[in-house]
Amino acid sequence: MTHPLFKKDMFVETAFARRFQRMLQDAWDNRSWHLLVADPGAGKTMSIRDLQKRAGGRSVLAVVAPKNNDDEQALGDQLLAALGLPIRGHWSTRKPKLMGHLHQYGTEFLIVDDAHDLSLEHLMLLKEVTDQGRLQYDHPLGLCLVAAGRGDTIPLKETFDLPDPTWLQFRRRFDKLAPFCRVASHTSEEVRDILSTLEQEYQQIFPQLNLRQWTSSIYAWLTNPVLDPTRSGRVTMDNLMKLVVTALEWSYLDGETNVVPLRLKSAAELLVLRHDTLKLIDGAGPNTLAQDQNKVEEPGVNGKEPERQTVPEKDVPHGVNTVEPVETAKEQEQTSTSPKCPFSKTVIPIDLKRFTTSSVSVVECPRCGRTRSLTPVKGILRFPPHEPRKIQTELRGKRWSTTGKTDWGVVGG
């Protein structure tokens, strides 16, 4: 079982968080408008939450842009819920009161997270509410639209560049010197500072932890083009925490007081080499941490499934209604020399209902090719003993074949 500290929602005042919160604080102080863009996983939401906690009350109001709902009411309900007000009644009567509630609660600064999901109607509501605040209450509101984006892309800029007077007015309200800002993620030195902080946070369970000595390797792994497609040379907090916490969990389960570089490398490989790998969950289900993290799964050859094993008759419980594979993939072309075909000893559990509803009564023996009739007995389907045909049978990669057209899964595969 993993330590509760690994599941703790931890906020680290990183260099990115300081840059990001400084921009938010300036917008709050000056009641200015900005569009802030940062990499996905950089730590935007955690930084907004920390600023709200330190601000206290409802002077800073943060909401998330509604997903899959372009109606202005969806954003309006988010703002009312953030104020702690009940959401009931017709929107047409609640909408004119929204700015009055913001003025009453002393809200000075609005933050909209995931702003790249905002629709035209959402943006129109923000403009209308803030205009109402200036006109009726002499209550200016600062606004920061926080969006996720990579490279030089500016979300929503195409909307703000529309020639309609509404968007010209909206664009005019942005800060004159820094309307659109990109907040950069972490450099190598900033990664070192974060690792130093994590050493202190996890000192309780790793008294000898020294992560800073692996800063160069961790930075190189996390700026791999898979994780840094724009080649910015910056590391996001999300990727850094995934790598470190995964390696520490493995070390904790093995009873170690420090983390060895091999575990960090294995965690980096999970992030980079298997970034787009589809993991097959089978058997008892996922149990990643209990497995050996250094063990590499052997893939099938040319996409083929692993070898299938024969089900012994004694291992099949009475009345089992499941279908199990009964032949191995190692079978080669061969000529049968035994007096009786050995396939007649093979046991095949079968759903009796599917068998009785099927029109198939004669099938071909997959070993020697002889056709025989099948009769289910107590949920067990067995070929009667028979003389093998004196021919070579191809079993590698061959499915069982039937003499008739059927949807019966046992013989039709």
mmCIF file with all atom_site columns, N, CA, C and O in Angstrom, residues 107-151:
data_model
loop_
_atom_site.group_PDB
_atom_site.id
_atom_site.type_symbol
_atom_site.label_atom_id
_atom_site.label_alt_id
_atom_site.label_comp_id
_atom_site.label_asym_id
_atom_site.label_entity_id
_atom_site.label_seq_id
_atom_site.pdbx_PDB_ins_code
_atom_site.Cartn_x
_atom_site.Cartn_y
_atom_site.Cartn_z
_atom_site.occupancy
_atom_site.B_iso_or_equiv
_atom_site.pdbx_formal_charge
_atom_site.auth_seq_id
_atom_site.auth_comp_id
_atom_site.auth_asym_id
_atom_site.auth_atom_id
_atom_site.pdbx_PDB_model_num
ATOM 1   N N  . THR A 1 107 ? -16.472 41.599 -4.781  1.00 0.00 ? 107 THR A N  1
ATOM 2   C CA . THR A 1 107 ? -15.603 40.944 -5.759  1.00 0.00 ? 107 THR A CA 1
ATOM 3   C C  . THR A 1 107 ? -14.884 41.993 -6.598  1.00 0.00 ? 107 THR A C  1
ATOM 4   O O  . THR A 1 107 ? -15.513 42.902 -7.151  1.00 0.00 ? 107 THR A O  1
ATOM 5   N N  . GLU A 1 108 ? -13.571 41.862 -6.682  1.00 0.00 ? 108 GLU A N  1
ATOM 6   C CA . GLU A 1 108 ? -12.758 42.826 -7.415  1.00 0.00 ? 108 GLU A CA 1
ATOM 7   C C  . GLU A 1 108 ? -12.046 42.220 -8.617  1.00 0.00 ? 108 GLU A C  1
ATOM 8   O O  . GLU A 1 108 ? -11.577 42.958 -9.490  1.00 0.00 ? 108 GLU A O  1
ATOM 9   N N  . PHE A 1 109 ? -11.984 40.887 -8.657  1.00 0.00 ? 109 PHE A N  1
ATOM 10  C CA . PHE A 1 109 ? -11.149 40.255 -9.674  1.00 0.00 ? 109 PHE A CA 1
ATOM 11  C C  . PHE A 1 109 ? -11.782 38.938 -10.085 1.00 0.00 ? 109 PHE A C  1
ATOM 12  O O  . PHE A 1 109 ? -12.130 38.101 -9.239  1.00 0.00 ? 109 PHE A O  1
ATOM 13  N N  . LEU A 1 110 ? -11.952 38.753 -11.391 1.00 0.00 ? 110 LEU A N  1
ATOM 14  C CA . LEU A 1 110 ? -12.505 37.521 -11.946 1.00 0.00 ? 110 LEU A CA 1
ATOM 15  C C  . LEU A 1 110 ? -11.406 36.751 -12.672 1.00 0.00 ? 110 LEU A C  1
ATOM 16  O O  . LEU A 1 110 ? -10.644 37.326 -13.445 1.00 0.00 ? 110 LEU A O  1
ATOM 17  N N  . ILE A 1 111 ? -11.358 35.437 -12.422 1.00 0.00 ? 111 ILE A N  1
ATOM 18  C CA . ILE A 1 111 ? -10.435 34.541 -13.124 1.00 0.00 ? 111 ILE A CA 1
ATOM 19  C C  . ILE A 1 111 ? -11.263 33.450 -13.775 1.00 0.00 ? 111 ILE A C  1
ATOM 20  O O  . ILE A 1 111 ? -12.081 32.797 -13.104 1.00 0.00 ? 111 ILE A O  1
ATOM 21  N N  . VAL A 1 112 ? -11.056 33.235 -15.061 1.00 0.00 ? 112 VAL A N  1
ATOM 22  C CA . VAL A 1 112 ? -11.745 32.157 -15.786 1.00 0.00 ? 112 VAL A CA 1
ATOM 23  C C  . VAL A 1 112 ? -10.683 31.162 -16.243 1.00 0.00 ? 112 VAL A C  1
ATOM 24  O O  . VAL A 1 112 ? -9.882  31.460 -17.134 1.00 0.00 ? 112 VAL A O  1
ATOM 25  N N  . ASP A 1 113 ? -10.660 30.012 -15.592 1.00 0.00 ? 113 ASP A N  1
ATOM 26  C CA . ASP A 1 113 ? -9.711  28.962 -15.957 1.00 0.00 ? 113 ASP A CA 1
ATOM 27  C C  . ASP A 1 113 ? -10.235 28.189 -17.167 1.00 0.00 ? 113 ASP A C  1
ATOM 28  O O  . ASP A 1 113 ? -11.445 28.142 -17.413 1.00 0.00 ? 113 ASP A O  1
ATOM 29  N N  . ASP A 1 114 ? -9.317  27.575 -17.912 1.00 0.00 ? 114 ASP A N  1
ATOM 30  C CA . ASP A 1 114 ? -9.665  26.855 -19.153 1.00 0.00 ? 114 ASP A CA 1
ATOM 31  C C  . ASP A 1 114 ? -10.419 27.773 -20.109 1.00 0.00 ? 114 ASP A C  1
ATOM 32  O O  . ASP A 1 114 ? -11.422 27.378 -20.731 1.00 0.00 ? 114 ASP A O  1
ATOM 33  N N  . ALA A 1 115 ? -9.929  28.987 -20.233 1.00 0.00 ? 115 ALA A N  1
ATOM 34  C CA . ALA A 1 115 ? -10.630 29.987 -21.046 1.00 0.00 ? 115 ALA A CA 1
ATOM 35  C C  . ALA A 1 115 ? -10.667 29.623 -22.523 1.00 0.00 ? 115 ALA A C  1
ATOM 36  O O  . ALA A 1 115 ? -11.465 30.199 -23.276 1.00 0.00 ? 115 ALA A O  1
ATOM 37  N N  . HIS A 1 116 ? -9.823  28.702 -22.951 1.00 0.00 ? 116 HIS A N  1
ATOM 38  C CA . HIS A 1 116 ? -9.858  28.290 -24.363 1.00 0.00 ? 116 HIS A CA 1
ATOM 39  C C  . HIS A 1 116 ? -11.191 27.628 -24.720 1.00 0.00 ? 116 HIS A C  1
ATOM 40  O O  . HIS A 1 116 ? -11.505 27.443 -25.905 1.00 0.00 ? 116 HIS A O  1
ATOM 41  N N  . ASP A 1 117 ? -11.991 27.235 -23.689 1.00 0.00 ? 117 ASP A N  1
ATOM 42  C CA . ASP A 1 117 ? -13.299 26.624 -23.942 1.00 0.00 ? 117 ASP A CA 1
ATOM 43  C C  . ASP A 1 117 ? -14.431 27.642 -23.959 1.00 0.00 ? 117 ASP A C  1
ATOM 44  O O  . ASP A 1 117 ? -15.595 27.257 -24.130 1.00 0.00 ? 117 ASP A O  1
ATOM 45  N N  . LEU A 1 118 ? -14.131 28.917 -23.786 1.00 0.00 ? 118 LEU A N  1
ATOM 46  C CA . LEU A 1 118 ? -15.187 29.926 -23.766 1.00 0.00 ? 118 LEU A CA 1
ATOM 47  C C  . LEU A 1 118 ? -15.801 30.105 -25.154 1.00 0.00 ? 118 LEU A C  1
ATOM 48  O O  . LEU A 1 118 ? -15.093 30.113 -26.164 1.00 0.00 ? 118 LEU A O  1
ATOM 49  N N  . SER A 1 119 ? -17.096 30.280 -25.182 1.00 0.00 ? 119 SER A N  1
ATOM 50  C CA . SER A 1 119 ? -17.808 30.524 -26.438 1.00 0.00 ? 119 SER A CA 1
ATOM 51  C C  . SER A 1 119 ? -18.037 32.022 -26.611 1.00 0.00 ? 119 SER A C  1
ATOM 52  O O  . SER A 1 119 ? -17.754 32.829 -25.719 1.00 0.00 ? 119 SER A O  1
ATOM 53  N N  . LEU A 1 120 ? -18.571 32.405 -27.759 1.00 0.00 ? 120 LEU A N  1
ATOM 54  C CA . LEU A 1 120 ? -18.901 33.814 -27.997 1.00 0.00 ? 120 LEU A CA 1
ATOM 55  C C  . LEU A 1 120 ? -19.918 34.318 -26.979 1.00 0.00 ? 120 LEU A C  1
ATOM 56  O O  . LEU A 1 120 ? -19.826 35.452 -26.496 1.00 0.00 ? 120 LEU A O  1
ATOM 57  N N  . GLU A 1 121 ? -20.896 33.476 -26.647 1.00 0.00 ? 121 GLU A N  1
ATOM 58  C CA . GLU A 1 121 ? -21.912 33.878 -25.674 1.00 0.00 ? 121 GLU A CA 1
ATOM 59  C C  . GLU A 1 121 ? -21.306 34.091 -24.293 1.00 0.00 ? 121 GLU A C  1
ATOM 60  O O  . GLU A 1 121 ? -21.693 35.011 -23.568 1.00 0.00 ? 121 GLU A O  1
ATOM 61  N N  . HIS A 1 122 ? -20.349 33.248 -23.911 1.00 0.00 ? 122 HIS A N  1
ATOM 62  C CA . HIS A 1 122 ? -19.692 33.418 -22.612 1.00 0.00 ? 122 HIS A CA 1
ATOM 63  C C  . HIS A 1 122 ? -18.932 34.742 -22.556 1.00 0.00 ? 122 HIS A C  1
ATOM 64  O O  . HIS A 1 122 ? -19.006 35.489 -21.562 1.00 0.00 ? 122 HIS A O  1
ATOM 65  N N  . LEU A 1 123 ? -18.191 35.037 -23.614 1.00 0.00 ? 123 LEU A N  1
ATOM 66  C CA . LEU A 1 123 ? -17.429 36.283 -23.647 1.00 0.00 ? 123 LEU A CA 1
ATOM 67  C C  . LEU A 1 123 ? -18.354 37.499 -23.655 1.00 0.00 ? 123 LEU A C  1
ATOM 68  O O  . LEU A 1 123 ? -18.057 38.520 -23.021 1.00 0.00 ? 123 LEU A O  1
ATOM 69  N N  . MET A 1 124 ? -19.472 37.385 -24.351 1.00 0.00 ? 124 MET A N  1
ATOM 70  C CA . MET A 1 124 ? -20.445 38.489 -24.365 1.00 0.00 ? 124 MET A CA 1
ATOM 71  C C  . MET A 1 124 ? -20.992 38.744 -22.963 1.00 0.00 ? 124 MET A C  1
ATOM 72  O O  . MET A 1 124 ? -21.181 39.900 -22.559 1.00 0.00 ? 124 MET A O  1
ATOM 73  N N  . LEU A 1 125 ? -21.232 37.672 -22.184 1.00 0.00 ? 125 LEU A N  1
ATOM 74  C CA . LEU A 1 125 ? -21.732 37.847 -20.834 1.00 0.00 ? 125 LEU A CA 1
ATOM 75  C C  . LEU A 1 125 ? -20.696 38.556 -19.955 1.00 0.00 ? 125 LEU A C  1
ATOM 76  O O  . LEU A 1 125 ? -21.051 39.458 -19.180 1.00 0.00 ? 125 LEU A O  1
ATOM 77  N N  . LEU A 1 126 ? -19.428 38.187 -20.091 1.00 0.00 ? 126 LEU A N  1
ATOM 78  C CA . LEU A 1 126 ? -18.383 38.840 -19.311 1.00 0.00 ? 126 LEU A CA 1
ATOM 79  C C  . LEU A 1 126 ? -18.325 40.333 -19.623 1.00 0.00 ? 126 LEU A C  1
ATOM 80  O O  . LEU A 1 126 ? -18.191 41.172 -18.726 1.00 0.00 ? 126 LEU A O  1
ATOM 81  N N  . LYS A 1 127 ? -18.430 40.666 -20.891 1.00 0.00 ? 127 LYS A N  1
ATOM 82  C CA . LYS A 1 127 ? -18.399 42.085 -21.278 1.00 0.00 ? 127 LYS A CA 1
ATOM 83  C C  . LYS A 1 127 ? -19.614 42.828 -20.728 1.00 0.00 ? 127 LYS A C  1
ATOM 84  O O  . LYS A 1 127 ? -19.502 43.942 -20.192 1.00 0.00 ? 127 LYS A O  1
ATOM 85  N N  . GLU A 1 128 ? -20.771 42.211 -20.828 1.00 0.00 ? 128 GLU A N  1
ATOM 86  C CA . GLU A 1 128 ? -21.999 42.863 -20.379 1.00 0.00 ? 128 GLU A CA 1
ATOM 87  C C  . GLU A 1 128 ? -21.987 43.087 -18.869 1.00 0.00 ? 128 GLU A C  1
ATOM 88  O O  . GLU A 1 128 ? -22.361 44.167 -18.386 1.00 0.00 ? 128 GLU A O  1
ATOM 89  N N  . VAL A 1 129 ? -21.544 42.076 -18.104 1.00 0.00 ? 129 VAL A N  1
ATOM 90  C CA . VAL A 1 129 ? -21.531 42.194 -16.646 1.00 0.00 ? 129 VAL A CA 1
ATOM 91  C C  . VAL A 1 129 ? -20.525 43.247 -16.198 1.00 0.00 ? 129 VAL A C  1
ATOM 92  O O  . VAL A 1 129 ? -20.813 44.092 -15.328 1.00 0.00 ? 129 VAL A O  1
ATOM 93  N N  . THR A 1 130 ? -19.334 43.231 -16.765 1.00 0.00 ? 130 THR A N  1
ATOM 94  C CA . THR A 1 130 ? -18.317 44.207 -16.364 1.00 0.00 ? 130 THR A CA 1
ATOM 95  C C  . THR A 1 130 ? -18.691 45.621 -16.795 1.00 0.00 ? 130 THR A C  1
ATOM 96  O O  . THR A 1 130 ? -18.396 46.593 -16.085 1.00 0.00 ? 130 THR A O  1
ATOM 97  N N  . ASP A 1 131 ? -19.328 45.766 -17.950 1.00 0.00 ? 131 ASP A N  1
ATOM 98  C CA . ASP A 1 131 ? -19.812 47.095 -18.358 1.00 0.00 ? 131 ASP A CA 1
ATOM 99  C C  . ASP A 1 131 ? -20.872 47.609 -17.391 1.00 0.00 ? 131 ASP A C  1
ATOM 100 O O  . ASP A 1 131 ? -20.897 48.804 -17.042 1.00 0.00 ? 131 ASP A O  1
ATOM 101 N N  . GLN A 1 132 ? -21.756 46.707 -16.962 1.00 0.00 ? 132 GLN A N  1
ATOM 102 C CA . GLN A 1 132 ? -22.788 47.084 -16.008 1.00 0.00 ? 132 GLN A CA 1
ATOM 103 C C  . GLN A 1 132 ? -22.166 47.516 -14.682 1.00 0.00 ? 132 GLN A C  1
ATOM 104 O O  . GLN A 1 132 ? -22.643 48.444 -14.028 1.00 0.00 ? 132 GLN A O  1
ATOM 105 N N  . GLY A 1 133 ? -21.082 46.850 -14.276 1.00 0.00 ? 133 GLY A N  1
ATOM 106 C CA . GLY A 1 133 ? -20.413 47.212 -13.039 1.00 0.00 ? 133 GLY A CA 1
ATOM 107 C C  . GLY A 1 133 ? -19.850 48.620 -13.077 1.00 0.00 ? 133 GLY A C  1
ATOM 108 O O  . GLY A 1 133 ? -19.957 49.379 -12.100 1.00 0.00 ? 133 GLY A O  1
ATOM 109 N N  . ARG A 1 134 ? -19.251 48.995 -14.190 1.00 0.00 ? 134 ARG A N  1
ATOM 110 C CA . ARG A 1 134 ? -18.702 50.355 -14.315 1.00 0.00 ? 134 ARG A CA 1
ATOM 111 C C  . ARG A 1 134 ? -19.816 51.402 -14.378 1.00 0.00 ? 134 ARG A C  1
ATOM 112 O O  . ARG A 1 134 ? -19.718 52.471 -13.776 1.00 0.00 ? 134 ARG A O  1
ATOM 113 N N  . LEU A 1 135 ? -20.882 51.098 -15.109 1.00 0.00 ? 135 LEU A N  1
ATOM 114 C CA . LEU A 1 135 ? -21.915 52.096 -15.350 1.00 0.00 ? 135 LEU A CA 1
ATOM 115 C C  . LEU A 1 135 ? -22.825 52.308 -14.140 1.00 0.00 ? 135 LEU A C  1
ATOM 116 O O  . LEU A 1 135 ? -23.070 53.445 -13.725 1.00 0.00 ? 135 LEU A O  1
ATOM 117 N N  . GLN A 1 136 ? -23.303 51.233 -13.540 1.00 0.00 ? 136 GLN A N  1
ATOM 118 C CA . GLN A 1 136 ? -24.305 51.351 -12.481 1.00 0.00 ? 136 GLN A CA 1
ATOM 119 C C  . GLN A 1 136 ? -23.700 51.413 -11.085 1.00 0.00 ? 136 GLN A C  1
ATOM 120 O O  . GLN A 1 136 ? -24.293 52.012 -10.183 1.00 0.00 ? 136 GLN A O  1
ATOM 121 N N  . TYR A 1 137 ? -22.546 50.770 -10.875 1.00 0.00 ? 137 TYR A N  1
ATOM 122 C CA . TYR A 1 137 ? -21.995 50.660 -9.521  1.00 0.00 ? 137 TYR A CA 1
ATOM 123 C C  . TYR A 1 137 ? -20.640 51.349 -9.383  1.00 0.00 ? 137 TYR A C  1
ATOM 124 O O  . TYR A 1 137 ? -20.099 51.365 -8.272  1.00 0.00 ? 137 TYR A O  1
ATOM 125 N N  . ASP A 1 138 ? -20.111 51.884 -10.466 1.00 0.00 ? 138 ASP A N  1
ATOM 126 C CA . ASP A 1 138 ? -18.747 52.421 -10.453 1.00 0.00 ? 138 ASP A CA 1
ATOM 127 C C  . ASP A 1 138 ? -17.795 51.419 -9.801  1.00 0.00 ? 138 ASP A C  1
ATOM 128 O O  . ASP A 1 138 ? -16.993 51.736 -8.930  1.00 0.00 ? 138 ASP A O  1
ATOM 129 N N  . HIS A 1 139 ? -17.933 50.189 -10.256 1.00 0.00 ? 139 HIS A N  1
ATOM 130 C CA . HIS A 1 139 ? -17.216 49.050 -9.666  1.00 0.00 ? 139 HIS A CA 1
ATOM 131 C C  . HIS A 1 139 ? -16.436 48.337 -10.779 1.00 0.00 ? 139 HIS A C  1
ATOM 132 O O  . HIS A 1 139 ? -16.937 47.399 -11.399 1.00 0.00 ? 139 HIS A O  1
ATOM 133 N N  . PRO A 1 140 ? -15.206 48.772 -11.060 1.00 0.00 ? 140 PRO A N  1
ATOM 134 C CA . PRO A 1 140 ? -14.427 48.101 -12.105 1.00 0.00 ? 140 PRO A CA 1
ATOM 135 C C  . PRO A 1 140 ? -13.975 46.718 -11.636 1.00 0.00 ? 140 PRO A C  1
ATOM 136 O O  . PRO A 1 140 ? -13.656 46.517 -10.449 1.00 0.00 ? 140 PRO A O  1
ATOM 137 N N  . LEU A 1 141 ? -13.931 45.790 -12.548 1.00 0.00 ? 141 LEU A N  1
ATOM 138 C CA . LEU A 1 141 ? -13.508 44.419 -12.261 1.00 0.00 ? 141 LEU A CA 1
ATOM 139 C C  . LEU A 1 141 ? -12.270 44.079 -13.084 1.00 0.00 ? 141 LEU A C  1
ATOM 140 O O  . LEU A 1 141 ? -12.235 44.341 -14.298 1.00 0.00 ? 141 LEU A O  1
ATOM 141 N N  . GLY A 1 142 ? -11.278 43.509 -12.424 1.00 0.00 ? 142 GLY A N  1
ATOM 142 C CA . GLY A 1 142 ? -10.155 42.949 -13.164 1.00 0.00 ? 142 GLY A CA 1
ATOM 143 C C  . GLY A 1 142 ? -10.545 41.598 -13.730 1.00 0.00 ? 142 GLY A C  1
ATOM 144 O O  . GLY A 1 142 ? -11.397 40.894 -13.161 1.00 0.00 ? 142 GLY A O  1
ATOM 145 N N  . LEU A 1 143 ? -9.934  41.213 -14.840 1.00 0.00 ? 143 LEU A N  1
ATOM 146 C CA . LEU A 1 143 ? -10.296 39.957 -15.493 1.00 0.00 ? 143 LEU A CA 1
ATOM 147 C C  . LEU A 1 143 ? -9.048  39.293 -16.066 1.00 0.00 ? 143 LEU A C  1
ATOM 148 O O  . LEU A 1 143 ? -8.267  39.927 -16.776 1.00 0.00 ? 143 LEU A O  1
ATOM 149 N N  . CYS A 1 144 ? -8.879  38.026 -15.756 1.00 0.00 ? 144 CYS A N  1
ATOM 150 C CA . CYS A 1 144 ? -7.817  37.221 -16.369 1.00 0.00 ? 144 CYS A CA 1
ATOM 151 C C  . CYS A 1 144 ? -8.433  35.972 -16.960 1.00 0.00 ? 144 CYS A C  1
ATOM 152 O O  . CYS A 1 144 ? -9.081  35.184 -16.249 1.00 0.00 ? 144 CYS A O  1
ATOM 153 N N  . LEU A 1 145 ? -8.260  35.819 -18.252 1.00 0.00 ? 145 LEU A N  1
ATOM 154 C CA . LEU A 1 145 ? -8.661  34.596 -18.940 1.00 0.00 ? 145 LEU A CA 1
ATOM 155 C C  . LEU A 1 145 ? -7.428  33.698 -19.009 1.00 0.00 ? 145 LEU A C  1
ATOM 156 O O  . LEU A 1 145 ? -6.433  34.056 -19.640 1.00 0.00 ? 145 LEU A O  1
ATOM 157 N N  . VAL A 1 146 ? -7.487  32.553 -18.342 1.00 0.00 ? 146 VAL A N  1
ATOM 158 C CA . VAL A 1 146 ? -6.339  31.648 -18.243 1.00 0.00 ? 146 VAL A CA 1
ATOM 159 C C  . VAL A 1 146 ? -6.581  30.462 -19.168 1.00 0.00 ? 146 VAL A C  1
ATOM 160 O O  . VAL A 1 146 ? -7.554  29.712 -18.995 1.00 0.00 ? 146 VAL A O  1
ATOM 161 N N  . ALA A 1 147 ? -5.704  30.296 -20.147 1.00 0.00 ? 147 ALA A N  1
ATOM 162 C CA . ALA A 1 147 ? -5.890  29.262 -21.166 1.00 0.00 ? 147 ALA A CA 1
ATOM 163 C C  . ALA A 1 147 ? -4.657  28.374 -21.263 1.00 0.00 ? 147 ALA A C  1
ATOM 164 O O  . ALA A 1 147 ? -3.550  28.779 -20.907 1.00 0.00 ? 147 ALA A O  1
ATOM 165 N N  . ALA A 1 148 ? -4.866  27.166 -21.740 1.00 0.00 ? 148 ALA A N  1
ATOM 166 C CA . ALA A 1 148 ? -3.770  26.228 -21.989 1.00 0.00 ? 148 ALA A CA 1
ATOM 167 C C  . ALA A 1 148 ? -3.409  26.283 -23.459 1.00 0.00 ? 148 ALA A C  1
ATOM 168 O O  . ALA A 1 148 ? -4.280  26.303 -24.333 1.00 0.00 ? 148 ALA A O  1
ATOM 169 N N  . GLY A 1 149 ? -2.119  26.326 -23.743 1.00 0.00 ? 149 GLY A N  1
ATOM 170 C CA . GLY A 1 149 ? -1.664  26.370 -25.129 1.00 0.00 ? 149 GLY A CA 1
ATOM 171 C C  . GLY A 1 149 ? -0.167  26.178 -25.200 1.00 0.00 ? 149 GLY A C  1
ATOM 172 O O  . GLY A 1 149 ? 0.549   26.421 -24.226 1.00 0.00 ? 149 GLY A O  1
ATOM 173 N N  . ARG A 1 150 ? 0.303   25.736 -26.348 1.00 0.00 ? 150 ARG A N  1
ATOM 174 C CA . ARG A 1 150 ? 1.731   25.502 -26.555 1.00 0.00 ? 150 ARG A CA 1
ATOM 175 C C  . ARG A 1 150 ? 2.247   26.413 -27.656 1.00 0.00 ? 150 ARG A C  1
ATOM 176 O O  . ARG A 1 150 ? 1.494   26.848 -28.523 1.00 0.00 ? 150 ARG A O  1
ATOM 177 N N  . GLY A 1 151 ? 3.540   26.659 -27.593 1.00 0.00 ? 151 GLY A N  1
ATOM 178 C CA . GLY A 1 151 ? 4.161   27.464 -28.636 1.00 0.00 ? 151 GLY A CA 1
ATOM 179 C C  . GLY A 1 151 ? 3.690   28.898 -28.598 1.00 0.00 ? 151 GLY A C  1
ATOM 180 O O  . GLY A 1 151 ? 3.456   29.483 -27.544 1.00 0.00 ? 151 GLY A O  1
#
